[in-house]
Coordinates of C-alpha atoms in Angstrom, one line a residue:
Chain A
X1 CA -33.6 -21.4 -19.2
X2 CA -30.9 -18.9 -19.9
X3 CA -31.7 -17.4 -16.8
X4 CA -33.2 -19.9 -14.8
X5 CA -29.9 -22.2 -14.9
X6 CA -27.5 -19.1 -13.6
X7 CA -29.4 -18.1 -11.7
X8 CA -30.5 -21.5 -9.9
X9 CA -26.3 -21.8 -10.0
X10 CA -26.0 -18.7 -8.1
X11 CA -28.8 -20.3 -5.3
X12 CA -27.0 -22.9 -4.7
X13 CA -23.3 -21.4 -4.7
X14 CA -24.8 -18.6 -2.3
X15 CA -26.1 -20.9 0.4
X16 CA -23.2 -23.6 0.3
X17 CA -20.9 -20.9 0.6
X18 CA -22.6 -19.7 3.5
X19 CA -23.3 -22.8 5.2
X20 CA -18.9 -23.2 4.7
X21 CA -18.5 -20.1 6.7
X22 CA -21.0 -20.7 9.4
X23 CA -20.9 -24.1 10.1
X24 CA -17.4 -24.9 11.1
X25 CA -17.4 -28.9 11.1
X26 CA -16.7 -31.5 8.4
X27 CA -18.1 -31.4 5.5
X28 CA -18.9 -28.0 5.3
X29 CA -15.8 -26.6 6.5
X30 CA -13.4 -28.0 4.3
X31 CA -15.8 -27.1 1.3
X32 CA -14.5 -23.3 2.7
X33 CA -11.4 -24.3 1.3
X34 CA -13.0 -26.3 -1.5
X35 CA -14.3 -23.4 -2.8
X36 CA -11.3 -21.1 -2.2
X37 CA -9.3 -23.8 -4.7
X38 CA -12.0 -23.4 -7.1
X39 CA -12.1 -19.2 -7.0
X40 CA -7.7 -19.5 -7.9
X41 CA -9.2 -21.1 -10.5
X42 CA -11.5 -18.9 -11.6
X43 CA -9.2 -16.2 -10.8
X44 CA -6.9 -17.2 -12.9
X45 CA -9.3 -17.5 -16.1
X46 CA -10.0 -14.0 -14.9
X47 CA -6.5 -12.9 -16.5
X48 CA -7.4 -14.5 -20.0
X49 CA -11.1 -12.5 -19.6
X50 CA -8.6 -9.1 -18.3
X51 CA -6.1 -9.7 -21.4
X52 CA -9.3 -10.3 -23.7
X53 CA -11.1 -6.8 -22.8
X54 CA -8.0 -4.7 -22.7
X55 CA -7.3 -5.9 -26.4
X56 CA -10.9 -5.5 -27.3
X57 CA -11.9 -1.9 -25.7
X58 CA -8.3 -0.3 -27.2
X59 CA -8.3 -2.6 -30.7
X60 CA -11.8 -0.6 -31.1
X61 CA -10.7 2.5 -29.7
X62 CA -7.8 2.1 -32.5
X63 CA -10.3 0.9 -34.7
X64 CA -12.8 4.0 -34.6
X65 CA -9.7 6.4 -34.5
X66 CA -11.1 7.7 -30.9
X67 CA -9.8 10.4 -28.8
X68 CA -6.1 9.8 -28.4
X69 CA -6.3 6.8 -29.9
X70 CA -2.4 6.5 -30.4
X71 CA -2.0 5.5 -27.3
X72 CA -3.8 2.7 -27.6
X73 CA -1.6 1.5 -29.8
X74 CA 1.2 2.0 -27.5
X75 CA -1.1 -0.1 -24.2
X76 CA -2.2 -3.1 -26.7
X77 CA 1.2 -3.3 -28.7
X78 CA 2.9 -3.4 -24.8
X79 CA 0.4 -6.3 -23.4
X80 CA 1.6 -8.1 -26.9
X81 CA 5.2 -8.1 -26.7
X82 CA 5.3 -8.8 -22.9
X83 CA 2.9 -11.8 -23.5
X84 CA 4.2 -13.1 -26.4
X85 CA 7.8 -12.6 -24.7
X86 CA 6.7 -13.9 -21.6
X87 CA 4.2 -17.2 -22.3
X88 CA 6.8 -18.4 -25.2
X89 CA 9.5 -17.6 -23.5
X90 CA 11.9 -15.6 -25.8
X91 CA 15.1 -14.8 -25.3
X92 CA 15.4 -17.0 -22.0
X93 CA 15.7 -20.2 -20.6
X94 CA 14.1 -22.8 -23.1
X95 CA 10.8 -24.6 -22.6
X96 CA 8.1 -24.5 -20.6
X97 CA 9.6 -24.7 -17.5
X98 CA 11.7 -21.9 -18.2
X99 CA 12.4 -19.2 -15.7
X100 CA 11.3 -16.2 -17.5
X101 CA 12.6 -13.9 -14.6
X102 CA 15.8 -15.4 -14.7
X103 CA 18.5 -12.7 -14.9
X104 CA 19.7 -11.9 -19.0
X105 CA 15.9 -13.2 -19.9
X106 CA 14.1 -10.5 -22.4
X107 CA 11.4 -10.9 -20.4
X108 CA 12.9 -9.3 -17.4
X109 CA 14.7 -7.3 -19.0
X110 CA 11.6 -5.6 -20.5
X111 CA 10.1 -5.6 -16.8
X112 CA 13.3 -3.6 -15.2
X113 CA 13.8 -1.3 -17.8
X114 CA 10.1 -0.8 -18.5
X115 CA 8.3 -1.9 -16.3
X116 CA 9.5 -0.9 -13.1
X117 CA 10.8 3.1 -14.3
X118 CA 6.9 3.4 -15.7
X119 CA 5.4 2.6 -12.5
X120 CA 7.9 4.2 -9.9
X121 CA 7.1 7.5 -12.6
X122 CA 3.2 7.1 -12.1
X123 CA 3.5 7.3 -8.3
X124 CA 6.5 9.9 -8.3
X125 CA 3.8 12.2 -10.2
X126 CA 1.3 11.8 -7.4
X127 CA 3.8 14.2 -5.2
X128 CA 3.8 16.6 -7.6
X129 CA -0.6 16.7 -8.2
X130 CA -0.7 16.1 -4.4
X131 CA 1.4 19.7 -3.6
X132 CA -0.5 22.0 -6.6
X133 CA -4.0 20.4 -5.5
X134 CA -3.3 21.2 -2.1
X135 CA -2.3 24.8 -2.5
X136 CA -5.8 25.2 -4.6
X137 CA -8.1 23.5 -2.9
X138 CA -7.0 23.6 1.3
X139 CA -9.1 26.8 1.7
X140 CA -10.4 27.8 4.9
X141 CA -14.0 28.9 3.2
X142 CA -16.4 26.7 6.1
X143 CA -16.0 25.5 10.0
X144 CA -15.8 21.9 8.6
X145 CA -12.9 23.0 5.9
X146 CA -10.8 24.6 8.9
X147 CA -11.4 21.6 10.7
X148 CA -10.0 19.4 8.0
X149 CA -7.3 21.5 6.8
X150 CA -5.6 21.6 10.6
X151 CA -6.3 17.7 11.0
X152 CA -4.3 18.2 7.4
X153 CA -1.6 20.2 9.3
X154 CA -0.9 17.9 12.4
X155 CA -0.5 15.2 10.0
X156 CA 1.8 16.8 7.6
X157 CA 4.2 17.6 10.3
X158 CA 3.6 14.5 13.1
X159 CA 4.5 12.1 9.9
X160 CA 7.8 14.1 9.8
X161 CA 10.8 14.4 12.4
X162 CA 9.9 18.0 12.6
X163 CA 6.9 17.0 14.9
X164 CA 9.6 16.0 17.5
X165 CA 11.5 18.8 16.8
X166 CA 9.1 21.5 17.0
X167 CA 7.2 20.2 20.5
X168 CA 9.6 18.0 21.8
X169 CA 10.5 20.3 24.7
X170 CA 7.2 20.4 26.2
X171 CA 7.0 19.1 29.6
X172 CA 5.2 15.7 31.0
X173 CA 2.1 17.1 31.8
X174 CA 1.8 18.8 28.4
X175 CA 3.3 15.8 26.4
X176 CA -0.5 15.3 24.8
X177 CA 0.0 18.2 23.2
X178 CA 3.2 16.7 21.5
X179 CA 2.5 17.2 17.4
X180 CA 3.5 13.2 17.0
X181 CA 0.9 12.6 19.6
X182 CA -1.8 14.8 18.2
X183 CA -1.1 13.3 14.8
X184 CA -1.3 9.1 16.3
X185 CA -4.7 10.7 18.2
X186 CA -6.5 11.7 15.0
X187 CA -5.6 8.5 13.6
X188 CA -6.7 6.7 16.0
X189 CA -10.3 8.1 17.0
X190 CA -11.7 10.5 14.4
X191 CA -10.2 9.0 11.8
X192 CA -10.8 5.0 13.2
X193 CA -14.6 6.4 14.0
X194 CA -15.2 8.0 10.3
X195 CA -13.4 4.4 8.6
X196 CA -15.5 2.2 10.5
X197 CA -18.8 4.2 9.8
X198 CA -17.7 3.7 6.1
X199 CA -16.6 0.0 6.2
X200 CA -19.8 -1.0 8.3
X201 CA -21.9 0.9 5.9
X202 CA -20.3 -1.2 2.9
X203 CA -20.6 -4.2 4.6
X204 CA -24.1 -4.0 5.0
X205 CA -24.5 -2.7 1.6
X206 CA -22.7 -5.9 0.1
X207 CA -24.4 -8.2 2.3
X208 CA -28.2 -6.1 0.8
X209 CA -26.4 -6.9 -2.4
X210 CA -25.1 -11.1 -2.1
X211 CA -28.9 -11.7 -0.2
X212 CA -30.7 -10.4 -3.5
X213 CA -28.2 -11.6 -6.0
X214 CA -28.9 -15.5 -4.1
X215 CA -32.2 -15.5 -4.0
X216 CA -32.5 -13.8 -7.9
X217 CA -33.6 -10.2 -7.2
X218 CA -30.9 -8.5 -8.5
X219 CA -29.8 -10.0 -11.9
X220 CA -27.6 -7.1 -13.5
X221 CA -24.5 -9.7 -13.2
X222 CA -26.4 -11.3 -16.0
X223 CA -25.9 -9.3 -18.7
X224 CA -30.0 -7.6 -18.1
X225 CA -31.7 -5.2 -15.9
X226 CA -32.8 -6.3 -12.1
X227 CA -36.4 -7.2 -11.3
Chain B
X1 CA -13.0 54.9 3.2
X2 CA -9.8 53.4 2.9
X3 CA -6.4 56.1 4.1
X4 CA -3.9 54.1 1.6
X5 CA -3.3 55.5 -2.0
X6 CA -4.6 53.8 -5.7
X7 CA -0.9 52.6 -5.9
X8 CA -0.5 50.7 -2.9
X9 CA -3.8 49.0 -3.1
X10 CA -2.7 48.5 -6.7
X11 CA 0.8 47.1 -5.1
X12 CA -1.3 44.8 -2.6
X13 CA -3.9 43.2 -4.7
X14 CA -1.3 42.6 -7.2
X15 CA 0.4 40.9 -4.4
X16 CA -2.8 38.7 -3.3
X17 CA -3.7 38.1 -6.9
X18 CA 0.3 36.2 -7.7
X19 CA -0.2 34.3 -4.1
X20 CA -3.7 33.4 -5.1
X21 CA -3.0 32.0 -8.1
X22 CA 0.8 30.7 -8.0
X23 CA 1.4 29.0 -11.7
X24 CA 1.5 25.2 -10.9
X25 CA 5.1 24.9 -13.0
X26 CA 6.9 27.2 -9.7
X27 CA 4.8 24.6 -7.1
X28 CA 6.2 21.5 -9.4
X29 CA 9.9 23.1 -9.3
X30 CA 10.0 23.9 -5.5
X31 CA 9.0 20.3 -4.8
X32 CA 11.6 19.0 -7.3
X33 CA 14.4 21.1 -5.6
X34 CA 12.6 20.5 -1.8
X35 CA 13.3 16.4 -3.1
X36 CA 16.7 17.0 -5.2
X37 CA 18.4 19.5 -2.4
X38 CA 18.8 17.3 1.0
X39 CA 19.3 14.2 -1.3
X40 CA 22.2 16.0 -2.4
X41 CA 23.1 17.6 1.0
X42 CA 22.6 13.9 3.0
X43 CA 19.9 15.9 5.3
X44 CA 19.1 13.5 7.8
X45 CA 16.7 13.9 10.9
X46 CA 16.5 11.4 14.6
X47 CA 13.7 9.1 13.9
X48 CA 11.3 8.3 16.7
X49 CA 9.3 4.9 16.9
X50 CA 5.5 5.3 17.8
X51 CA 3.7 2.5 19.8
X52 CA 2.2 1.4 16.7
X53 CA 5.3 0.6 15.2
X54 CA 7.3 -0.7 17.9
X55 CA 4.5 -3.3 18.8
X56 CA 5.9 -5.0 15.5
X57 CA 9.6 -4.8 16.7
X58 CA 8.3 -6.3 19.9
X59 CA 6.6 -9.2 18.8
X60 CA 9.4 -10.2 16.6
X61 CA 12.1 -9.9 19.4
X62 CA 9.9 -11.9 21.6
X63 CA 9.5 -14.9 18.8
X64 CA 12.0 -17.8 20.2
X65 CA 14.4 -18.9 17.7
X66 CA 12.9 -21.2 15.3
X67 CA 9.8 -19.4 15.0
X68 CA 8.2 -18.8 11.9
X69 CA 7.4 -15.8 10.4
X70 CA 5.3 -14.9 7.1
X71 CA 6.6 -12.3 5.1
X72 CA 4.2 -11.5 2.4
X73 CA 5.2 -8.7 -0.6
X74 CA 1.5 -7.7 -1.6
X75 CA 3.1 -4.3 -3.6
X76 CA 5.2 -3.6 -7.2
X77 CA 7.3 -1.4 -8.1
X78 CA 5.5 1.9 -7.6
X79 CA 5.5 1.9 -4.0
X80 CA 9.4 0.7 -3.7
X81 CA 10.6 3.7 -2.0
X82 CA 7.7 3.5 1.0
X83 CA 7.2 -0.7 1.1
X84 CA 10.7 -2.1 0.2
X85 CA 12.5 -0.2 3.8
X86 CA 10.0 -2.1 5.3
X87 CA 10.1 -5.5 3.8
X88 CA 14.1 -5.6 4.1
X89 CA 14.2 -4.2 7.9
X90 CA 11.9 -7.0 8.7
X91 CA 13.5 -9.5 6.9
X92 CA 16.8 -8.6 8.5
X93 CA 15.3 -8.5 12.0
X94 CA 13.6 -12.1 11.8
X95 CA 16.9 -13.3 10.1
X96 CA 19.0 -12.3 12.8
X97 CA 16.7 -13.4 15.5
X98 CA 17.4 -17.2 13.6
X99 CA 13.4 -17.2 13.0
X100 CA 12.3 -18.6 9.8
X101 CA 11.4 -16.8 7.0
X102 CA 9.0 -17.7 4.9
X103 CA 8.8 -15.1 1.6
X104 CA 5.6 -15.2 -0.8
X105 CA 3.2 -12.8 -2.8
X106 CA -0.1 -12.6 -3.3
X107 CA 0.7 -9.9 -5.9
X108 CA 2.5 -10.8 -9.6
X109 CA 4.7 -8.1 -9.3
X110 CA 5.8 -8.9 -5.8
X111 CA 8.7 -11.7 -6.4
X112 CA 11.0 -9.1 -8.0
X113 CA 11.1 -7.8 -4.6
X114 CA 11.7 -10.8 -2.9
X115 CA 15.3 -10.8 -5.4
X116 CA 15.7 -7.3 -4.2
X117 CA 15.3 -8.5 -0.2
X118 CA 17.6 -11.9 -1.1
X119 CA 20.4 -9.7 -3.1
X120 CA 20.3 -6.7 -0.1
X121 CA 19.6 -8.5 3.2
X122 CA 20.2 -12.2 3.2
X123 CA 23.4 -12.3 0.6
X124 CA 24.8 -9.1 2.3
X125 CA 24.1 -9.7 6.4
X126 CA 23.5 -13.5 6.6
X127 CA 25.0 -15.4 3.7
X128 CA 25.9 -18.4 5.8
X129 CA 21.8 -18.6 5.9
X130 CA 20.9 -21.6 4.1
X131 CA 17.5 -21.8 1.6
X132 CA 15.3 -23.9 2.7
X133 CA 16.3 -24.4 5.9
X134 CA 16.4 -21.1 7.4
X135 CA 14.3 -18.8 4.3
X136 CA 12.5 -20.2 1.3
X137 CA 10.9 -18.0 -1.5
X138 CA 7.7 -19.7 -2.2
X139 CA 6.5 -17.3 -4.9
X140 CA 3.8 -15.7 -6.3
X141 CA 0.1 -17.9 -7.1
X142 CA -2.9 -16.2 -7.9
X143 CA -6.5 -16.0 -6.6
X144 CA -6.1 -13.0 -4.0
X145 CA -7.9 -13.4 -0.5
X146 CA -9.1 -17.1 -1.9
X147 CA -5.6 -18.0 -2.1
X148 CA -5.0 -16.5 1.5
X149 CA -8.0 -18.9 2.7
X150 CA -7.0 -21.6 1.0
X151 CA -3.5 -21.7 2.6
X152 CA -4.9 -21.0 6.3
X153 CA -6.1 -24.4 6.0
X154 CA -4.1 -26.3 3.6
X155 CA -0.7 -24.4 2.9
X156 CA 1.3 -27.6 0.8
X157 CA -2.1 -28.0 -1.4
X158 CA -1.5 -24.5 -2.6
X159 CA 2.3 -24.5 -2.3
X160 CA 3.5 -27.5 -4.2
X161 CA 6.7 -26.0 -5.1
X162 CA 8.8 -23.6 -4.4
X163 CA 9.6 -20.6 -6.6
X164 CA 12.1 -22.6 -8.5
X165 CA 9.5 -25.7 -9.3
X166 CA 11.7 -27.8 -6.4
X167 CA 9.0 -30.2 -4.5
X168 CA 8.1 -28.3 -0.9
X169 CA 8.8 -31.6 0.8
X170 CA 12.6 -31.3 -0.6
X171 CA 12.6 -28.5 2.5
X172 CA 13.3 -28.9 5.7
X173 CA 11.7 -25.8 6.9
X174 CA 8.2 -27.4 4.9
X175 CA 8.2 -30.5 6.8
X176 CA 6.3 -29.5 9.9
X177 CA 4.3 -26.6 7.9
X178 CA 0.8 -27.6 6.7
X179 CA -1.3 -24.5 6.7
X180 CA -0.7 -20.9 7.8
X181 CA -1.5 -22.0 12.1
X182 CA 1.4 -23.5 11.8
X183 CA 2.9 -19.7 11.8
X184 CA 3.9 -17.7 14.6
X185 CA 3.6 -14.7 12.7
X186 CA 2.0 -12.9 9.7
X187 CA 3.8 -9.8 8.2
X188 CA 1.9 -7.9 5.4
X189 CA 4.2 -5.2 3.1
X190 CA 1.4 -4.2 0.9
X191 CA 0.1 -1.4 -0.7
X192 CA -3.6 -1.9 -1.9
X193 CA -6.0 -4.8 -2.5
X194 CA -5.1 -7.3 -2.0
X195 CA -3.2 -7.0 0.8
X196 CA -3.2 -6.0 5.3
X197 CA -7.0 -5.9 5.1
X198 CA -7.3 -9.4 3.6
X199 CA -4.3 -10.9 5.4
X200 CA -6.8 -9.6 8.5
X201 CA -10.4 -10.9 7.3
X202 CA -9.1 -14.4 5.7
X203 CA -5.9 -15.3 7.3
X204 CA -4.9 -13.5 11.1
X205 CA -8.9 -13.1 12.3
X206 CA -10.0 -16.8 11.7
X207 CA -6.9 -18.5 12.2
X208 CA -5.9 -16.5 15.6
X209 CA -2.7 -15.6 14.0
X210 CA -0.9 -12.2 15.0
X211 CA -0.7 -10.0 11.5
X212 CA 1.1 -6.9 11.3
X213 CA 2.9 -5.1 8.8
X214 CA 3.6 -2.2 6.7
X215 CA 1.4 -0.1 3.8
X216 CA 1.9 3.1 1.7
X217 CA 1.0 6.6 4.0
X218 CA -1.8 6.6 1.7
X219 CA -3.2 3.6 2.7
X220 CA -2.6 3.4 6.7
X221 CA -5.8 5.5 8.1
X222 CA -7.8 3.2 6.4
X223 CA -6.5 -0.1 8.5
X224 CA -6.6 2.0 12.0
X225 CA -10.2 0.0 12.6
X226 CA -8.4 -3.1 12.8
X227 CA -5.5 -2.0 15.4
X228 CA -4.6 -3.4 18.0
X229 CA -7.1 -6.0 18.2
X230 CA -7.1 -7.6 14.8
X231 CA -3.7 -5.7 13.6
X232 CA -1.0 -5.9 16.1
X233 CA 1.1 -3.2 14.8
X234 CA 1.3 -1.2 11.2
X235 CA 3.9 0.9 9.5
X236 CA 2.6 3.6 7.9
X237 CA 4.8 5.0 4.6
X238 CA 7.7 5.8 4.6
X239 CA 7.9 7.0 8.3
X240 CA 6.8 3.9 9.7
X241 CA 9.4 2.2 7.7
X242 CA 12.1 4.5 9.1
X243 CA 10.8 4.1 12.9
X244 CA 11.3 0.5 12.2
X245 CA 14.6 0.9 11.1
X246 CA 15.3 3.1 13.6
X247 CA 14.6 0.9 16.6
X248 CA 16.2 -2.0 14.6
X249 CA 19.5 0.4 14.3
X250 CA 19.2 1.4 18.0
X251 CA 19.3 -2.0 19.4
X252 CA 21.6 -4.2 16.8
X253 CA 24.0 -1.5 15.5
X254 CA 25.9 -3.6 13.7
X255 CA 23.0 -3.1 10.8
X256 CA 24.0 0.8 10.5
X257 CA 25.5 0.7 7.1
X258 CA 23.1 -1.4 5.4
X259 CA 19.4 -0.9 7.2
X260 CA 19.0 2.9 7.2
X261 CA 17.4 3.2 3.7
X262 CA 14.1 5.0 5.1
X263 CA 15.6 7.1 8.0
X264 CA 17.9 8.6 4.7
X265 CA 14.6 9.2 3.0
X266 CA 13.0 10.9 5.8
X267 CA 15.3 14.7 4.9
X268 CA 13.9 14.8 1.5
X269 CA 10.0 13.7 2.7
X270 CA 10.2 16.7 5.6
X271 CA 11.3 19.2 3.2
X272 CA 8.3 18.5 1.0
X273 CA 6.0 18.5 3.7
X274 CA 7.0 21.9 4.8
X275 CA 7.0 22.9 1.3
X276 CA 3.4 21.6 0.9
X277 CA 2.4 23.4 4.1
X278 CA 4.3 27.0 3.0
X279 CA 1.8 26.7 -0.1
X280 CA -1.0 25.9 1.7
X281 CA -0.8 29.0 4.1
X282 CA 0.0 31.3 0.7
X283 CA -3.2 30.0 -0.8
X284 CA -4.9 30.7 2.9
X285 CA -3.8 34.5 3.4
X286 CA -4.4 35.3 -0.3
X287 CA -8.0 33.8 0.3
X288 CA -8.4 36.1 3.5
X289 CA -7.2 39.0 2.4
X290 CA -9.1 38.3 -1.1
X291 CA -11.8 37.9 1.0
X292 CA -11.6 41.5 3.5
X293 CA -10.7 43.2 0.3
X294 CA -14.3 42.2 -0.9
X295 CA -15.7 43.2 2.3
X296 CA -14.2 46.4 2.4
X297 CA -15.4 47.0 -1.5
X298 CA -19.0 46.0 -0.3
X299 CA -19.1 48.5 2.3
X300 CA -17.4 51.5 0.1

């Protein structure tokens, strides 16, 4: 029965959600939106479930004195105060209806001078990793490496003013050859050609995937092996 | 058999082996000073728009006043410097077209940004726009692209209240809005999941509603299957938010001072590009000339 039921739940959910999409006239269409009400819902449990795991994979990481486990400290102690801060409201507006973004409140205080300098630092770094990797791994060594690293080229430059600069002057009959061009071409054809390859190829991988999960072939969403 | 002497071949692999393997503190400094240096100097370059870009400006120059207009903040704080340009040249275009603006986030971290747009665009350009008649903040909810099909058919079901907890009713701009069809326009600044893509799949493809926007550099190749047929337009990074701004500059100057964040931003992100390229050519002749120095040792 432990199986059966979730996966008799699953069935159902599957087709109904299916029939929402495709069938677009009363009932089943508003159960679309039905069903979008109920995944918020879900979605938001999904943040007590998130909360839950981080606490449990680092509190066991700081547990077992793992590999830098010190930092874990540093993650679960973080998603602790901010909660705590933020859900009873400290230091702002009182009660539940509280603002806890209004200005002076610790809560955004802790996001603007935490928060936001920690992120904007993550993605700052990628510039740096981005220029050393780069220089060591842009090599010429195949055809299909050359290929790639003067796509690489055109786009460096035609994402820049310097495009305009450098091949600006060219005359009418030779504006294709204009670096901005070049650069909006690549995007456009190669690059929409290769993307859609990919997203096709996902999409029929997920659909392979929501067809077995519906009718029970692949149950490794339950916890087990599939059949 | 080689003519030059030990000491220049010496001199010349030494030469190939430092631009072969250039320590990655000098490439971290270089990019640092390529940033740093036209900050400092205010090195500005002409921005051109592309067609991609000015197919936005377009649509929302030919919106009659009254329209309304979507402006979704799908991004936090990391990608500020690319996605905020964007978000705020928008805002200030569909402002000063007297379209309405209607400001949410399918993102937590996305409201902050809507303060920042608020504080730098509407109190700055148009503070005798009023809330809730001509801009309303409705906030972040959860539930990703559910939420985003959820409000194509009931908006007010989702959207009870505002940001503030005022009834959506209490707004004049809400009365005649009951899902997302009811828009003329949907504009996307995001800068992952979810975000363009599912503003496309759940919202602007079902719905026949126009979506365009703005995402990280990183991110824009990736939405090129959808444009122009499900995407109308797209900024890419930081350039398309500076092309943007640029045509926005060009035909209301009046927004100089204020609406040129990007097109400032554009020196320092040239520089690095050419840095990044310089590197990339060292680490190319010291890999050809490491390469005809083997050759040349397999035939001695």
């Amino acid at each position: 029965m432990k199986v059966q039921i979730p996966l008799i739940i699953s069935f159902i959910v599957g087709i109904a959600l299916i029939i929402a999409i495709f069938v677009p006239h009363d009932p089943f269409h508003s159960m679309n939106e039905t069903f979008s009400i109920y995944f918020d819902l879900i979605a938001v449990f999904a943040f007590i479930l998130g909360g839950g795991n981080l606490l449990k994979v680092h509190g066991d990481k700081i547990y077992r004195r793992a590999k830098d486990w010190k930092y874990s400290i540093v993650t679960a102690a973080g998603f602790i105060i901010m909660l705590v801060v933020g859900a009873l409201k400290l230091g702002g507006p009182p009660g539940f209806t509280g603002d806890v973004t209004a200005e002076g409140s610790w809560f955004k205080f802790m996001y603007d001078s935490l928060f936001v300098p920690l992120q904007s630092t993550m993605f700052s770094l990628l510039a740096f990793f981005v220029a050393s990797a780069s220089y060591r791994a842009f090599r010429a060594k195949t055809r299909e490496a050359t290929l790639l690293l003067i796509a690489a080229f055109i786009i460096l430059v035609g994402r820049t003013p310097l495009g305009h600069y450098l091949t600006g002057w060219l005359p009418p009959p030779l504006q294709f050859l204009h670096i901005p061009n070049v650069s909006n071409w690549i995007l456009s054809f190669p690059n929409m050609a290769g993307q859609r390859a990919i997203m096709i190829g996902i999409s029929l991988g997920i659909i392979a995937t929501s067809l077995k999960m519906i009718l029970g072939i692949e149950r490794s969403y339950l916890g087990g092996e599939s059949k | 058999m080689t003519d030059e002497k030990p000491e220049e071949t010496q001199k010349k692999r030494d030469i190939i082996k430092i631009m072969n393997t250039i320590d990655r503190r000098i490439i971290f400094l270089l990019i640092a000073l390529a940033i740093i240096l036209p900050l400092v100097f205010h090195l500005v370059f002409t921005v051109r728009a592309s067609p991609i870009v000015e197919a936005i400006f377009d649509k929302v120059e030919s919106l009659p006043p009254g329209s309304k207009v979507i402006l979704s903040f799908d991004y936090g704080p990391s990608t500020v410097p690319e996605n905020q340009p964007m978000a705020e040249a928008v805002a200030r275009h569909v402002l000063h077209k007297d379209l309405k603006l209607y400001m949410m986030a399918v993102w937590a971290t996305g409201p902050p940004q809507i303060d920042l747009v608020k504080s730098r665009v509407v109190d700055v350009d148009f503070p005798k726009k009023v809330y809730g008649k001509d801009w309303i903040n409705l906030g972040y909810k959860a539930g990703n692209q559910g939420l985003i099909n959820a409000i194509l058919l009931d908006l007010k079901g989702m959207y009870t209240t505002d940001i503030h907890g005022t009834p959506i009713d209490d707004f004049e701009m809400m009365r005649d809005v009951a899902n997302l069809t009811d828009m003329s326009l949907i504009v996307c600044i995001g800068s992952g999941y979810p975000g363009m893509r599912e503003w496309v799949q759940f919202a602007g493809d079902p719905g026949r509603i126009p979506v365009c926007g703005g995402v990280t550099a990183v991110e824009a190749p990736l939405l090129y299957p959808y444009y122009p047929r499900q995407l109308l337009g797209l900024m890419g990074g930081l350039q398309g938010a500076a092309e943007y701004e640029a045509t926005l500059v060009t035909k209301y100057p009046q927004f100089i001072a204020t609406s040129e964040q990007a097109v400032k931003l554009m020196g320092p992100q040239t520089v690095a590009h050419l840095v990044i390229i310089s590197f990339v050519i060292i680490g190319n002749i010291a890999f050809f000339a490491e390469k005809g120095r083997q050759r040349k040792g397999k035939k001695a």
